[in-house]
Short mmCIF file of C-alpha atoms and ligand atoms in Angstrom, two decimals:
data_model
loop_
_atom_site.label_atom_id
_atom_site.label_comp_id
_atom_site.label_asym_id
_atom_site.label_seq_id
_atom_site.Cartn_x
_atom_site.Cartn_y
_atom_site.Cartn_z
CA UNK A 1 -56.35 -45.05 5.94
CA UNK A 2 -54.67 -46.54 3.15
CA UNK A 3 -53.88 -50.51 3.57
CA UNK A 4 -50.00 -50.04 2.75
CA UNK A 5 -49.66 -53.82 3.65
CA UNK A 6 -51.59 -54.87 0.32
CA UNK A 7 -51.62 -52.03 -1.72
CA UNK A 8 -47.74 -51.30 -1.51
CA UNK A 9 -46.59 -55.06 -0.83
CA UNK A 10 -44.92 -54.67 2.39
CA UNK A 11 -46.13 -57.78 3.63
CA UNK A 12 -44.72 -60.10 0.55
CA UNK A 13 -41.33 -58.18 1.18
CA UNK A 14 -40.92 -59.02 5.40
CA UNK A 15 -42.25 -62.56 5.33
CA UNK A 16 -39.29 -64.78 4.78
CA UNK A 17 -40.97 -68.36 5.91
CA UNK A 18 -43.27 -69.42 8.50
CA UNK A 19 -41.52 -68.11 11.35
CA UNK A 20 -39.12 -65.30 10.47
CA UNK A 21 -40.18 -61.99 9.86
CA UNK A 22 -38.13 -58.59 8.72
CA UNK A 23 -38.90 -55.00 9.05
CA UNK A 24 -37.29 -52.25 7.97
CA UNK A 25 -35.78 -49.65 10.14
CA UNK A 26 -36.81 -46.08 8.80
CA UNK A 27 -35.00 -42.66 8.51
CA UNK A 28 -36.63 -39.33 8.91
CA UNK A 29 -35.59 -36.82 5.94
CA UNK A 30 -37.64 -34.14 7.61
CA UNK A 31 -39.94 -33.12 10.36
CA UNK A 32 -38.56 -34.85 13.80
CA UNK A 33 -39.07 -33.00 16.54
CA UNK A 34 -41.83 -30.41 14.74
CA UNK A 35 -44.18 -33.38 13.92
CA UNK A 36 -44.45 -33.53 17.89
CA UNK A 37 -46.27 -29.98 17.71
CA UNK A 38 -48.46 -31.14 14.72
CA UNK A 39 -46.25 -29.98 11.94
CA UNK A 40 -46.09 -32.55 8.87
CA UNK A 41 -42.64 -35.31 8.30
CA UNK A 42 -41.32 -37.00 5.39
CA UNK A 43 -39.26 -40.23 6.32
CA UNK A 44 -38.66 -43.35 4.06
CA UNK A 45 -38.58 -46.96 5.17
CA UNK A 46 -34.46 -48.35 4.87
CA UNK A 47 -33.18 -51.69 3.02
CA UNK A 48 -31.42 -52.74 6.44
CA UNK A 49 -33.71 -53.25 9.82
CA UNK A 50 -34.63 -55.95 12.40
CA UNK A 51 -35.14 -59.86 11.80
CA UNK A 52 -36.32 -62.05 14.21
CA UNK A 53 -37.02 -65.82 14.35
CA UNK A 54 -39.46 -67.81 16.35
CA UNK A 55 -39.22 -71.55 17.14
CA UNK A 56 -40.75 -73.38 19.69
CA UNK A 57 -39.23 -73.20 22.70
CA UNK A 58 -39.28 -72.09 26.41
CA UNK A 59 -38.62 -68.05 26.66
CA UNK A 60 -35.00 -67.93 25.66
CA UNK A 61 -33.43 -64.82 24.08
CA UNK A 62 -30.60 -64.48 21.88
CA UNK A 63 -29.16 -61.16 20.53
CA UNK A 64 -27.34 -60.76 17.57
CA UNK A 65 -25.11 -58.22 17.75
CA UNK A 66 -25.00 -57.06 21.33
CA UNK A 67 -26.24 -54.12 21.91
CA UNK A 68 -24.43 -50.74 23.59
CA UNK A 69 -24.87 -50.53 27.15
CA UNK A 70 -26.55 -46.97 26.74
CA UNK A 71 -29.77 -49.12 25.85
CA UNK A 72 -30.66 -50.50 28.53
CA UNK A 73 -30.60 -47.03 30.16
CA UNK A 74 -32.56 -44.69 28.08
CA UNK A 75 -34.69 -47.28 26.58
CA UNK A 76 -36.83 -49.98 26.95
CA UNK A 77 -35.07 -53.70 26.17
CA UNK A 78 -35.60 -55.80 23.05
CA UNK A 79 -36.53 -58.39 25.84
CA UNK A 80 -39.40 -56.28 27.55
CA UNK A 81 -40.73 -55.06 23.96
CA UNK A 82 -41.06 -58.63 23.07
CA UNK A 83 -42.64 -59.39 25.63
CA UNK A 84 -45.23 -56.99 24.70
CA UNK A 85 -45.59 -57.86 21.51
CA UNK A 86 -45.98 -61.64 22.49
CA UNK A 87 -47.82 -61.98 25.28
CA UNK A 88 -48.25 -65.44 26.85
CA UNK A 89 -46.62 -67.15 23.33
CA UNK A 90 -43.33 -65.40 24.85
CA UNK A 91 -42.73 -68.56 27.09
CA UNK A 92 -43.47 -71.14 24.43
CA UNK A 93 -40.88 -69.74 21.86
CA UNK A 94 -37.39 -69.11 21.34
CA UNK A 95 -36.71 -65.63 19.80
CA UNK A 96 -33.48 -64.74 17.93
CA UNK A 97 -33.53 -60.82 17.28
CA UNK A 98 -30.88 -59.76 14.37
CA UNK A 99 -29.92 -55.92 14.26
CA UNK A 100 -29.05 -55.32 11.04
CA UNK A 101 -28.61 -51.46 11.93
CA UNK A 102 -27.29 -49.18 14.61
CA UNK A 103 -29.86 -49.47 17.73
CA UNK A 104 -30.64 -46.00 19.65
CA UNK A 105 -29.38 -44.19 16.69
CA UNK A 106 -32.52 -43.02 15.17
CA UNK A 107 -33.43 -45.39 13.15
CA UNK A 108 -36.51 -46.66 14.42
CA UNK A 109 -35.20 -50.07 15.46
CA UNK A 110 -37.71 -50.53 18.27
CA UNK A 111 -40.58 -49.55 16.02
CA UNK A 112 -38.87 -52.17 13.53
CA UNK A 113 -38.47 -54.84 16.39
CA UNK A 114 -42.26 -54.49 17.77
CA UNK A 115 -43.94 -54.90 13.67
CA UNK A 116 -41.43 -58.08 13.46
CA UNK A 117 -42.40 -59.89 16.03
CA UNK A 118 -46.26 -59.04 15.30
CA UNK A 119 -45.37 -60.42 12.04
CA UNK A 120 -43.72 -63.33 13.24
CA UNK A 121 -46.38 -63.95 16.36
CA UNK A 122 -48.93 -63.77 13.32
CA UNK A 123 -46.93 -66.53 10.70
CA UNK A 124 -45.87 -68.57 13.98
CA UNK A 125 -49.62 -68.47 15.20
CA UNK A 126 -50.59 -68.81 11.59
CA UNK A 127 -53.14 -66.68 11.60
CA UNK A 128 -54.60 -64.30 8.89
CA UNK A 129 -52.50 -61.06 7.81
CA UNK A 130 -52.89 -58.62 9.63
CA UNK A 131 -54.70 -55.41 8.15
CA UNK A 132 -52.24 -52.23 8.30
CA UNK A 133 -54.31 -50.17 10.80
CA UNK A 134 -54.42 -52.96 13.49
CA UNK A 135 -50.57 -53.58 12.73
CA UNK A 136 -49.93 -50.31 13.27
CA UNK A 137 -51.96 -49.78 16.45
CA UNK A 138 -50.64 -52.76 18.02
CA UNK A 139 -46.97 -51.43 17.49
CA UNK A 140 -47.81 -48.59 18.79
CA UNK A 141 -48.57 -49.36 21.40
CA UNK A 142 -45.57 -51.41 21.92
CA UNK A 143 -43.08 -48.51 20.95
CA UNK A 144 -45.09 -46.27 23.38
CA UNK A 145 -43.19 -48.68 26.15
CA UNK A 146 -39.95 -47.82 24.47
CA UNK A 147 -40.35 -43.82 24.26
CA UNK A 148 -43.10 -42.52 26.20
CA UNK A 149 -46.05 -40.83 23.96
CA UNK A 150 -44.59 -40.48 20.63
CA UNK A 151 -45.92 -39.52 17.79
CA UNK A 152 -46.03 -42.69 16.22
CA UNK A 153 -43.93 -41.38 13.47
CA UNK A 154 -41.62 -44.61 13.36
CA UNK A 155 -43.79 -46.64 13.31
CA UNK A 156 -45.85 -45.25 10.36
CA UNK A 157 -42.75 -45.07 8.29
CA UNK A 158 -41.56 -48.44 9.15
CA UNK A 159 -45.08 -50.61 8.70
CA UNK A 160 -45.55 -48.69 5.57
CA UNK A 161 -42.26 -50.28 3.85
CA UNK A 162 -42.05 -47.19 1.83
CA UNK A 163 -41.27 -43.14 1.38
CA UNK A 164 -44.40 -41.46 2.92
CA UNK A 165 -45.39 -38.44 4.51
CA UNK A 166 -46.86 -38.44 7.94
CA UNK A 167 -49.34 -36.14 9.58
CA UNK A 168 -50.24 -36.46 13.37
CA UNK A 169 -53.42 -37.23 13.70
CA UNK A 170 -56.16 -37.36 16.65
CA UNK A 171 -56.93 -40.66 16.42
CA UNK A 172 -54.76 -42.07 13.58
CA UNK A 173 -52.38 -40.18 11.55
CA UNK A 174 -52.26 -39.50 8.21
CA UNK A 175 -49.63 -41.56 5.97
CA UNK A 176 -49.30 -40.99 2.17
CA UNK A 177 -47.02 -42.70 0.02
CA UNK A 178 -44.66 -39.96 -1.90
CA UNK A 179 -43.62 -41.02 -5.71
CA UNK A 180 -40.28 -39.84 -6.44
CA UNK A 181 -39.68 -38.09 -10.16
CA UNK A 182 -36.06 -39.04 -10.40
CA UNK A 183 -34.24 -42.04 -8.04
CA UNK A 184 -32.43 -40.39 -5.36
CA UNK A 185 -29.11 -41.40 -3.76
CA UNK A 186 -28.28 -40.81 -0.26
CA UNK A 187 -25.45 -42.01 1.83
CA UNK A 188 -27.21 -43.17 5.46
CA UNK A 189 -25.07 -43.33 8.70
CA UNK A 190 -25.00 -43.09 12.23
CA UNK A 191 -22.29 -42.10 15.20
CA UNK A 192 -23.25 -43.38 18.36
CA UNK A 193 -26.56 -43.18 20.37
CA UNK A 194 -29.01 -40.15 20.32
CA UNK A 195 -29.82 -39.31 23.88
CA UNK A 196 -32.49 -41.04 24.13
CA UNK A 197 -35.69 -39.85 22.39
CA UNK A 198 -37.71 -38.90 25.31
CA UNK A 199 -34.85 -36.71 27.01
CA UNK A 200 -34.14 -35.24 23.59
CA UNK A 201 -37.70 -34.51 22.98
CA UNK A 202 -38.27 -32.91 26.69
CA UNK A 203 -35.09 -30.11 26.03
CA UNK A 204 -37.53 -29.14 22.86
CA UNK A 205 -40.65 -28.76 25.26
CA UNK A 206 -38.51 -26.96 27.64
CA UNK A 207 -36.98 -24.54 25.17
CA UNK A 208 -40.32 -24.10 24.24
CA UNK A 209 -41.60 -23.17 27.73
CA UNK A 210 -38.58 -20.89 28.30
CA UNK A 211 -39.15 -18.82 24.35
CA UNK A 212 -42.58 -20.38 23.05
CA UNK A 213 -42.82 -17.69 20.05
CA UNK A 214 -38.94 -18.21 18.81
CA UNK A 215 -39.12 -21.98 19.21
CA UNK A 216 -42.73 -22.45 17.97
CA UNK A 217 -41.26 -20.45 14.62
CA UNK A 218 -38.38 -22.68 14.72
CA UNK A 219 -40.85 -25.71 14.86
CA UNK A 220 -42.62 -24.45 11.92
CA UNK A 221 -39.58 -23.90 9.79
CA UNK A 222 -38.85 -27.41 10.32
CA UNK A 223 -42.84 -28.11 9.34
CA UNK A 224 -42.07 -25.88 6.02
CA UNK A 225 -38.90 -27.80 4.96
CA UNK A 226 -41.26 -31.03 5.14
CA UNK A 227 -43.70 -29.51 2.70
CA UNK A 228 -41.26 -27.98 0.47
CA UNK A 229 -38.93 -31.65 0.75
CA UNK A 230 -41.79 -33.91 -0.42
CA UNK A 231 -42.72 -31.04 -2.90
CA UNK A 232 -38.86 -31.33 -4.20
CA UNK A 233 -38.82 -35.03 -4.21
CA UNK A 234 -41.98 -35.43 -5.96
CA UNK A 235 -40.95 -32.95 -8.66
CA UNK A 236 -37.31 -34.28 -8.52
CA UNK A 237 -35.92 -30.42 -8.06
CA UNK A 238 -32.41 -31.12 -6.67
CA UNK A 239 -31.60 -27.94 -5.96
CA UNK A 240 -34.94 -26.97 -3.91
CA UNK A 241 -34.39 -30.76 -2.19
CA UNK A 242 -30.58 -29.25 -1.39
CA UNK A 243 -32.08 -26.03 0.09
CA UNK A 244 -35.02 -27.70 2.41
CA UNK A 245 -32.12 -30.54 3.50
CA UNK A 246 -29.64 -27.42 4.57
CA UNK A 247 -32.43 -25.48 6.33
CA UNK A 248 -33.56 -28.42 8.13
CA UNK A 249 -30.58 -29.54 10.00
CA UNK A 250 -29.27 -25.54 10.35
CA UNK A 251 -32.59 -24.89 12.39
CA UNK A 252 -31.72 -28.49 14.52
CA UNK A 253 -28.53 -27.68 15.43
CA UNK A 254 -30.24 -24.01 16.22
CA UNK A 255 -32.14 -25.98 18.62
CA UNK A 256 -29.50 -27.64 20.30
CA UNK A 257 -29.76 -31.31 18.98
CA UNK A 258 -26.57 -31.77 16.92
CA UNK A 259 -23.59 -32.86 18.64
CA UNK A 260 -19.95 -31.32 17.70
CA UNK A 261 -18.74 -34.78 16.92
CA UNK A 262 -21.47 -35.13 14.53
CA UNK A 263 -21.44 -31.74 13.26
CA UNK A 264 -17.89 -32.73 12.23
CA UNK A 265 -19.52 -36.05 10.00
CA UNK A 266 -21.98 -33.54 8.53
CA UNK A 267 -19.09 -31.13 7.39
CA UNK A 268 -17.05 -34.23 6.15
CA UNK A 269 -19.77 -35.55 4.19
CA UNK A 270 -20.16 -31.46 2.79
CA UNK A 271 -16.80 -30.90 2.06
CA UNK A 272 -16.27 -34.70 0.19
CA UNK A 273 -19.00 -33.22 -2.18
CA UNK A 274 -22.72 -33.91 -1.00
CA UNK A 275 -24.94 -31.69 -1.96
CA UNK A 276 -26.39 -31.30 1.43
CA UNK A 277 -26.51 -33.82 4.66
CA UNK A 278 -28.43 -33.25 7.66
CA UNK A 279 -29.47 -35.48 10.97
CA UNK A 280 -32.12 -37.35 11.30
CA UNK A 281 -34.36 -38.72 14.31
CA UNK A 282 -34.23 -37.41 17.57
CA UNK A 283 -30.57 -36.17 17.76
CA UNK A 284 -28.79 -34.84 20.99
CA UNK A 285 -25.66 -36.16 21.09
CA UNK A 286 -24.62 -38.67 18.26
CA UNK A 287 -27.04 -40.51 16.46
CA UNK A 288 -28.17 -40.95 12.53
CA UNK A 289 -27.56 -38.77 9.76
CA UNK A 290 -28.04 -38.47 5.71
CA UNK A 291 -26.22 -36.69 2.82
CA UNK A 292 -27.98 -36.02 -0.51
CA UNK A 293 -25.77 -37.04 -3.20
CA UNK A 294 -25.54 -36.93 -7.09
CA UNK A 295 -25.93 -40.62 -7.99
CA UNK A 296 -25.40 -43.96 -6.47
CA UNK A 297 -21.58 -43.89 -7.47
CA UNK A 298 -20.98 -40.96 -5.35
CA UNK A 299 -23.16 -42.00 -2.77
CA UNK A 300 -21.60 -45.39 -2.37
CA UNK A 301 -17.29 -43.77 -2.73
CA UNK A 302 -18.68 -41.20 -0.13
CA UNK A 303 -20.56 -43.70 1.97
CA UNK A 304 -16.71 -45.66 2.41
CA UNK A 305 -15.05 -42.36 2.67
CA UNK A 306 -17.18 -41.68 6.07
CA UNK A 307 -16.89 -45.22 7.37
CA UNK A 308 -13.32 -44.80 7.70
CA UNK A 309 -14.13 -42.21 10.53
CA UNK A 310 -14.34 -43.81 13.97
CA UNK A 311 -17.72 -44.57 15.00
CA UNK A 312 -19.36 -44.10 11.96
CA UNK A 313 -21.33 -46.71 10.18
CA UNK A 314 -22.65 -45.65 6.82
CA UNK A 315 -23.69 -47.19 3.50
CA UNK A 316 -25.73 -46.03 0.65
CA UNK A 317 -29.18 -46.37 -0.34
CA UNK A 318 -31.39 -45.84 -3.72
CA UNK A 319 -34.82 -44.63 -3.43
CA UNK A 320 -36.51 -45.87 -6.87
CA UNK A 321 -38.41 -43.67 -9.13
CA UNK A 322 -42.07 -44.28 -9.58
CA UNK A 323 -44.07 -43.61 -12.72
C1 MEV B 401 -38.11 -39.61 16.52
O1 MEV B 401 -38.00 -40.73 15.26
C2 MEV B 401 -39.10 -38.47 16.08
C3 MEV B 401 -39.69 -37.54 17.31
O2 MEV B 401 -40.15 -36.82 16.44
C4 MEV B 401 -40.10 -38.19 18.15
C5 MEV B 401 -41.60 -38.57 17.78
O3 MEV B 401 -42.30 -37.85 16.67
O4 MEV B 401 -42.42 -39.19 18.52
C6 MEV B 401 -37.86 -37.01 17.15
#
């Protein structure tokens, strides 16, 4: 298992001072839902994420911004996740959590919260830096409180700090970095919340029970888009990447995982010149999406345009090339 923390400099990036930690959100480019059935996924850690500060205190928790009411209904509260991460330390500290990206949208905010809380605890107690595998296992145990039996794809991506491939495994998943031949400019955004990861994963399971071969074939196709998408990212073939993104979105749409309002945003992105656009993460109603663009200028302009639509939050992300 690769030690991402050391090899990829993740900890250098996340720790700001002794008691403050940052963990990035995640964006699944390919493989959501299919990964639950053993297929590979591809995802990146975002520039936006969750920042968490611990100071000596008595268990007070301050969240910014305030979270939407849906969060309490479909997922565990940040307070519960924090308690799971900090244990008895929770009563001896005050915690400030800043969510720098939309929550319950598919950006892995609970995985980022778990990782940031573990890193902040580690710094607060002045313990030696956690090896990546230990961080992964501890964050996954916390994440499972929020989402039930997740594959760990969110924790895997968030804790890697880079663009990675992910294959679920019997004990730990296999996670590998994906070097890019050329920079890739994306618009990343969301419209409202998804339907709650557990509920939406349940919808796919119900369809699979109703029509096993057909659903399995769709999930295998999603796995193929992960493989083709990864190869296109490695070789810098934008046409192939575009085709993989379009097919993946079409399959997710066919599986009933794209709400009509989010589809309208995807259509708008393409009408405004995006090469391809796709939902990202669990989907269901609203939630996260991304659009592939030619370059950062186009991504910035498109993000600005999409942000004028009611309820849409969008920004540009540039994935750098590696030698
Ligand atoms: C959620 O980010 C990804 C899903 O595939 C669920 C999982 O893998 O645990 C929908």
